[in-house]
Short mmCIF file of C-alpha atoms in Angstrom, two decimals:
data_model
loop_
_atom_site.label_atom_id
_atom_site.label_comp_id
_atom_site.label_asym_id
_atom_site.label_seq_id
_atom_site.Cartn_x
_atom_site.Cartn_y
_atom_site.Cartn_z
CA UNK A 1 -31.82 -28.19 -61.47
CA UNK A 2 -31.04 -26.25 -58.44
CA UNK A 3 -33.38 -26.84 -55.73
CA UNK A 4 -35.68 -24.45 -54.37
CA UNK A 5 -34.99 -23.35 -50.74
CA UNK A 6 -37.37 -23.87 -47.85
CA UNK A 7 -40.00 -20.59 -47.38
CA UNK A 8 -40.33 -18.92 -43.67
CA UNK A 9 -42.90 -17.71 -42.08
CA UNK A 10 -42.59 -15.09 -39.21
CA UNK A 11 -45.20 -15.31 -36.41
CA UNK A 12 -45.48 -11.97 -34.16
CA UNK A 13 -46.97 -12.37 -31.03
CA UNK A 14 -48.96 -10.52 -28.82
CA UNK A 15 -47.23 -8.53 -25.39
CA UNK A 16 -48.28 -4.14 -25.59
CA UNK A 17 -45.10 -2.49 -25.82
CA UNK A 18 -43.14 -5.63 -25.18
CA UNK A 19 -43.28 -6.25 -28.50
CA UNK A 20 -40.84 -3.73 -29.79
CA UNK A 21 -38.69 -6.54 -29.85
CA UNK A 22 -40.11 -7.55 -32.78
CA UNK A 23 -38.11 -4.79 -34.35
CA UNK A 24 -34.76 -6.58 -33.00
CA UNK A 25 -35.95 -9.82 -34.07
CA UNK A 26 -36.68 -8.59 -37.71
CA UNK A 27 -33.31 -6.19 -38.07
CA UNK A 28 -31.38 -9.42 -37.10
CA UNK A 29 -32.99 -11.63 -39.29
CA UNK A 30 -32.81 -9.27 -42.28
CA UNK A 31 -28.99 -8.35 -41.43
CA UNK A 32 -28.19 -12.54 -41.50
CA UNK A 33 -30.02 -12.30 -44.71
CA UNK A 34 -33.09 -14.56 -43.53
CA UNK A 35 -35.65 -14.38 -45.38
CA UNK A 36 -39.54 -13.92 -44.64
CA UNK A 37 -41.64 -15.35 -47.00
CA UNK A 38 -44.81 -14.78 -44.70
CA UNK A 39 -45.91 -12.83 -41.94
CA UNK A 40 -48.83 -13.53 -39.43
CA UNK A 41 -49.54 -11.03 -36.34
CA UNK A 42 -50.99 -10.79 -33.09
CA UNK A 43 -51.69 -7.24 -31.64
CA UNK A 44 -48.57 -5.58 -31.70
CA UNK A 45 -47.39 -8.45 -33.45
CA UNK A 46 -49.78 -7.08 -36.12
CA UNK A 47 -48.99 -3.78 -36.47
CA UNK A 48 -45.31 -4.77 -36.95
CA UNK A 49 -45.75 -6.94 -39.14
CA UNK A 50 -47.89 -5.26 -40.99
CA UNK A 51 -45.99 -2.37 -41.54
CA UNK A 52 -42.93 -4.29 -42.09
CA UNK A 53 -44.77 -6.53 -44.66
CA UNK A 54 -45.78 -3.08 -46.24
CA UNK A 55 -42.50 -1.13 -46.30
CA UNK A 56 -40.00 -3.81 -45.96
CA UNK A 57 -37.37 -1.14 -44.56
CA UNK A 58 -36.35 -2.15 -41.10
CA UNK A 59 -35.04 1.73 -40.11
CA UNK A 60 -38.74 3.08 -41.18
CA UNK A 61 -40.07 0.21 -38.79
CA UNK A 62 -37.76 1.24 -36.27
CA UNK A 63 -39.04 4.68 -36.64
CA UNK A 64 -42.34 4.51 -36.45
CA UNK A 65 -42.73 2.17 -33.38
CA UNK A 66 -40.13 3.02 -30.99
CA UNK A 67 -40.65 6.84 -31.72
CA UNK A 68 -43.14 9.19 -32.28
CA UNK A 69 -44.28 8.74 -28.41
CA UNK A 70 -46.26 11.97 -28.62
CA UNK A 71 -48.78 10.93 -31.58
CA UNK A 72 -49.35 7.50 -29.92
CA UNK A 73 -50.25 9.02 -26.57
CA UNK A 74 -52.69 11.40 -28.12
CA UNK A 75 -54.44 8.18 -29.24
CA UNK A 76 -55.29 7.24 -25.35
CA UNK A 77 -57.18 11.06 -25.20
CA UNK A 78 -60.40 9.85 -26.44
CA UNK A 79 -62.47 8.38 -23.47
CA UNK A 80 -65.51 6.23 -23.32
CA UNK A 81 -66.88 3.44 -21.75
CA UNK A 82 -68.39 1.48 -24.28
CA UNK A 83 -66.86 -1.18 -23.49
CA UNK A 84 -63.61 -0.05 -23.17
CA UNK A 85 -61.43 3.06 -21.30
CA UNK A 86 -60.72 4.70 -25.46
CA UNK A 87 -62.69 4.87 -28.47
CA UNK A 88 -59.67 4.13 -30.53
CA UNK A 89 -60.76 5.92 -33.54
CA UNK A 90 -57.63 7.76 -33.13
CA UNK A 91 -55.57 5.11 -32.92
CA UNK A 92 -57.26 3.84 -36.40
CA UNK A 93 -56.54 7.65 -37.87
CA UNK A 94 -53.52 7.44 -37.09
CA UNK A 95 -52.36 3.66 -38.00
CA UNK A 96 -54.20 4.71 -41.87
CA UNK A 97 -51.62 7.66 -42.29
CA UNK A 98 -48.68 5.59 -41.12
CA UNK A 99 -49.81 2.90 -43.36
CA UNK A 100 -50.89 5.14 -46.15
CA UNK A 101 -54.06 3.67 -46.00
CA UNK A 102 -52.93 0.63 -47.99
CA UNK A 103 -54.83 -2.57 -48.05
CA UNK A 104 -53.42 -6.19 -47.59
CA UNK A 105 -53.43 -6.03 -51.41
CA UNK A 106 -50.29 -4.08 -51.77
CA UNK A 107 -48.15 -5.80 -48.76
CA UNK A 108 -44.67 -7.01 -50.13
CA UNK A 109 -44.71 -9.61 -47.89
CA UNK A 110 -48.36 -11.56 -47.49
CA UNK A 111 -49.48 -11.16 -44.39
CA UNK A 112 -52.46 -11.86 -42.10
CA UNK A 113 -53.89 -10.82 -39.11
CA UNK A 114 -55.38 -12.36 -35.88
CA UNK A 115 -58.04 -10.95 -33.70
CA UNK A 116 -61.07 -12.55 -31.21
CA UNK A 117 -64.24 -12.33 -31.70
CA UNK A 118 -66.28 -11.12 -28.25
CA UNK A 119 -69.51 -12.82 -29.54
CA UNK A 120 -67.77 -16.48 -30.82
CA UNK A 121 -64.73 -16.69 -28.51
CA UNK A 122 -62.88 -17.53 -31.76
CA UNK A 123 -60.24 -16.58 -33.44
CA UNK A 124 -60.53 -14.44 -36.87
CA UNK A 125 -58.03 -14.03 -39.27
CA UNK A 126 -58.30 -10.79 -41.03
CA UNK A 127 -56.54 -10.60 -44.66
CA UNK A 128 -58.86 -8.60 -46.78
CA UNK A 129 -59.20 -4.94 -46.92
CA UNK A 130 -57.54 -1.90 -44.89
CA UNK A 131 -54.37 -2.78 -42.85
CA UNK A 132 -55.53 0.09 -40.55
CA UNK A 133 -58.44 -1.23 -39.61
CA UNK A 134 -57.12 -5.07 -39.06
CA UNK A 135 -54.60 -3.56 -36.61
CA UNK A 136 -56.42 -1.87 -34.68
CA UNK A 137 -59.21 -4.48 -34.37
CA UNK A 138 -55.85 -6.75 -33.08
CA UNK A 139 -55.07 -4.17 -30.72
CA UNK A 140 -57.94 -3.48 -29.14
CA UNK A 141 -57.17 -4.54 -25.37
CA UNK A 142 -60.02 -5.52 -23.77
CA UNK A 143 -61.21 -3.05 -21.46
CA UNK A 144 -58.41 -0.40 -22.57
CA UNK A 145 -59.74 0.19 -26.51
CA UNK A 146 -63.80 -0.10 -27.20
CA UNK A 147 -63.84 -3.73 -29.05
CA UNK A 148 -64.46 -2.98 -32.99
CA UNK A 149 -67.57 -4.26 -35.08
CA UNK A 150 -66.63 -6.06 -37.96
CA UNK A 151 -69.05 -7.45 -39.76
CA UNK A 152 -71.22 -9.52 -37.36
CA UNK A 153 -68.38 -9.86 -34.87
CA UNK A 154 -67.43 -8.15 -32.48
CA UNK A 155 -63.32 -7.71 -32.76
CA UNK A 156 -60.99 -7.27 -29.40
CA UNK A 157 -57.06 -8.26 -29.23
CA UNK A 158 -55.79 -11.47 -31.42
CA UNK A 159 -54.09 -12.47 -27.66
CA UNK A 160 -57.12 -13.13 -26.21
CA UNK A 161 -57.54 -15.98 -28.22
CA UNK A 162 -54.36 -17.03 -30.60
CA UNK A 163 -51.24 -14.66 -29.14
CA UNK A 164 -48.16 -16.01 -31.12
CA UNK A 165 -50.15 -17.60 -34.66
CA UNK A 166 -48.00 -19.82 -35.95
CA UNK A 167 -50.50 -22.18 -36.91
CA UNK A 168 -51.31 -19.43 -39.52
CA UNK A 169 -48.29 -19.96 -41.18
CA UNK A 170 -48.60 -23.41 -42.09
CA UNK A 171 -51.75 -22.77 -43.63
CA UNK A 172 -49.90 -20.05 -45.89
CA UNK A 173 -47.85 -22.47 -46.96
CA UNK A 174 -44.41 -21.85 -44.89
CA UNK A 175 -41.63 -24.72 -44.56
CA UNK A 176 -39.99 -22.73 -41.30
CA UNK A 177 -42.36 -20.99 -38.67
CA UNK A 178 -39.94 -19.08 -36.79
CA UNK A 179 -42.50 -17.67 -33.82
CA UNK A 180 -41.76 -14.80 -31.23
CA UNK A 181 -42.87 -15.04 -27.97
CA UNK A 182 -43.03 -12.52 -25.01
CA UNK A 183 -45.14 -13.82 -22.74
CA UNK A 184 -42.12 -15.81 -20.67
CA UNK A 185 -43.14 -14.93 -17.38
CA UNK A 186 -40.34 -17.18 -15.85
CA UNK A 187 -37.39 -15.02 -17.79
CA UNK A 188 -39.75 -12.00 -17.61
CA UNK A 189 -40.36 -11.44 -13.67
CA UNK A 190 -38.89 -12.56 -10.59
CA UNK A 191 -41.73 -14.02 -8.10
CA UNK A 192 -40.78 -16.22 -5.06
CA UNK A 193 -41.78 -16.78 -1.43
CA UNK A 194 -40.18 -14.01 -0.15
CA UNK A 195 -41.84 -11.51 -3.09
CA UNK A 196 -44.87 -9.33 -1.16
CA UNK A 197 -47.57 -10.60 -1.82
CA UNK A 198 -49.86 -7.10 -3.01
CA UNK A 199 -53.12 -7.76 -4.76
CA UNK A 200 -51.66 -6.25 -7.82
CA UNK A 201 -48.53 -8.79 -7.88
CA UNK A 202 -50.90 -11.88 -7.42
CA UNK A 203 -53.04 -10.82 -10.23
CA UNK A 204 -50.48 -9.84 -12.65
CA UNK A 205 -48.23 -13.10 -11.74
CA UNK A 206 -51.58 -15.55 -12.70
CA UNK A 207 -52.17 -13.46 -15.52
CA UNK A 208 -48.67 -14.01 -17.08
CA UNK A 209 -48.64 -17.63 -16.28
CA UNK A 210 -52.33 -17.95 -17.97
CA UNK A 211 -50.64 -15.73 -21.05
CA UNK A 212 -47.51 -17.80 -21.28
CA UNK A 213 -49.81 -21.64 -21.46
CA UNK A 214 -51.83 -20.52 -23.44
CA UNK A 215 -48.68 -18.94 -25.39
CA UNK A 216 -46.95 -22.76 -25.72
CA UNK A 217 -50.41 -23.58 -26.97
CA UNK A 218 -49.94 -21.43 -29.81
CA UNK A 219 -46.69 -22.01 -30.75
CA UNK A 220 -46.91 -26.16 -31.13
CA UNK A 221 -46.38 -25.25 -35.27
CA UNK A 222 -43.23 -23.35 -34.92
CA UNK A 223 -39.78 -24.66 -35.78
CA UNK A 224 -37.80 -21.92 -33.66
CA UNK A 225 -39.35 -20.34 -30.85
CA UNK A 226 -37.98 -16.76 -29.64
CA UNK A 227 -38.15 -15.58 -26.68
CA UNK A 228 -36.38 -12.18 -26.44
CA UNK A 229 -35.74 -10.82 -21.97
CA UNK A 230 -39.14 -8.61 -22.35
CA UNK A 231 -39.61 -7.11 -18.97
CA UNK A 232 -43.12 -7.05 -17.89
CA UNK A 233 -45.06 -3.25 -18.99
CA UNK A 234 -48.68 -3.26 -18.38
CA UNK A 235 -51.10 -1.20 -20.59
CA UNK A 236 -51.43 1.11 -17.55
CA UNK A 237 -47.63 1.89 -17.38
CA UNK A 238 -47.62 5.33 -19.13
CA UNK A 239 -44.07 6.70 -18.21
CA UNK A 240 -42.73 2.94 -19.51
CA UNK A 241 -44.99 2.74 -22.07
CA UNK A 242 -43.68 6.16 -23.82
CA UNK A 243 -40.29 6.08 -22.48
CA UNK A 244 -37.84 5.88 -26.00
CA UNK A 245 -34.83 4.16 -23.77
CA UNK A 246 -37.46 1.32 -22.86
CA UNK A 247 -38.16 1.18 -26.75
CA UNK A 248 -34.77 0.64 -27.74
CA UNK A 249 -33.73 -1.82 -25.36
CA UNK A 250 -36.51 -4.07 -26.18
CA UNK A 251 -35.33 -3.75 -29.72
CA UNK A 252 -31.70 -4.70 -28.55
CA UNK A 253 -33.45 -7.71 -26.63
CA UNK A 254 -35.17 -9.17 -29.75
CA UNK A 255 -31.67 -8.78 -31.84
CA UNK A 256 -29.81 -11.07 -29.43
CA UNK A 257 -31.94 -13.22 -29.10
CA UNK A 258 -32.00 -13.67 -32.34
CA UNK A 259 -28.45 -13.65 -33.39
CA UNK A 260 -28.13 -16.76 -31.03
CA UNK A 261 -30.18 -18.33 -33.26
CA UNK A 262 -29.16 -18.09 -36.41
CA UNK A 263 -27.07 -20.92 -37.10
CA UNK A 264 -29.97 -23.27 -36.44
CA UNK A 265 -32.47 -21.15 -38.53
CA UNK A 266 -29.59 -21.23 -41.32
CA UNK A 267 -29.32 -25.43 -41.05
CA UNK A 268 -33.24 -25.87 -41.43
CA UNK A 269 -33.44 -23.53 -44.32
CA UNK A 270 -30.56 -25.65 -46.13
#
């Protein structure tokens, strides 16, 4: 009897608009014929996998996440300030026509979803009921999107809490946890002595290195670890954040980083 070969599970992290690379990482994985037996996201880790897990066509995904820059910026027109700079109902309109307001019943590939909860400090996987509503509940940055009730929790960005959730995957029932992480400040951002010190660049610089321990935390279940050139963009950088060439070369990023890991990913699945 042949044997059966190992499963993989694909953890997406957490990173804004960094984490187009996801798209790279998935393309090259699909192209080297890896399979993904299981996804589990993190903010924009979430919406990319979910709407891969949904679709399964990497030129959709490509699509729908490094284009369409004016629907997504229409989201950030809705102001308020409970408890966050946008409502984000938008954002949730929009997500449940991209995803054709499909469940996590009808994903191709199973999938769950990570989010915090404001009242707990813990993490909550979401794997029930509208993939429109998970996402956005794991992409609610604090202080940019109004955190989302859910139950009787109180739901801001899966990053806060569990940014790359690998740990997911093992409980799924995946052999291989390959995880992607952009939160590596040291590849991500130059900083030295000489670097002027603005209150902006010290803030942003201990941010990042809080983001990237608590990032190893998260990834102690993985088997590979990617960790695709992802060039700092803050939730505040609107030109970046919109800009398509920025898109696609964070999509190139996560492809090469990738490909130089194939082999390896190859060797454990055998």
């Amino acid at each position: 009897m042949k044997k059966q070969r190992k499963t993989v599970g694909l953890a997406l992290g957490s990173g804004g608009i960094r984490g187009l690379a996801h798209v790279g990482v998935i393309k090259a994985l699909v192209k080297n014929n890896i399979p993904i037996d299981y996804i589990a996201g993190s903010s924009i880790g979430a919406w990319v996998g979910a709407h891969y897990a949904l679709f399964q066509d990497v030129k959709l995904l490509e699509e729908f996440t490094v284009e369409k820059q004016k629907e997504k910026f229409l989201c950030f027109i809705e102001p308020t300030m409970n408890g966050g700079m946008v409502k984000g109902h938008k954002m949730e309109k929009l997500l449940k026509t991209w995803l054709k307001e499909k469940t996590f019943a009808d994903t191709k590939i199973p999938l769950k979803i990570v989010a915090t909860d404001l009242i707990t400090g813990n993490s909550v996987t979401l794997d029930q009921g509208s993939l429109a509503q998970a996402v956005r509940a794991s992409m609610s940055i604090p202080t940019v999107f109004s955190p989302v009730p859910h139950d009787d929790q109180l739901l801001v960005d899966g990053g806060v809490s569990n940014p790359v959730p690998d740990n997911i995957l093992r409980e799924m029932g995946a052999d291989i946890v390959i995880s992607v992480n952009l939160d590596n400040y040291i590849k991500n951002d130059t900083f030295s002595q000489n670097t002027k010190k603005t209150l902006t660049k010290t803030a942003t610089r201990s941010l990042n290195i809080m983001r990237y321990k608590l990032s190893q935390y998260s990834t102690t279940n993985s088997d590979i670890v990617l960790e695709p050139y992802t060039p700092a963009i803050g939730p505040w950088s609107f030109k970046k954040y919109f800009a398509k060439k920025i898109g696609a070369n964070l999509v190139k990023n996560g492809e090469e980083e990738t490909e130089k890991m194939i082999k390896k990913i190859k060797d454990l699945i055998k």
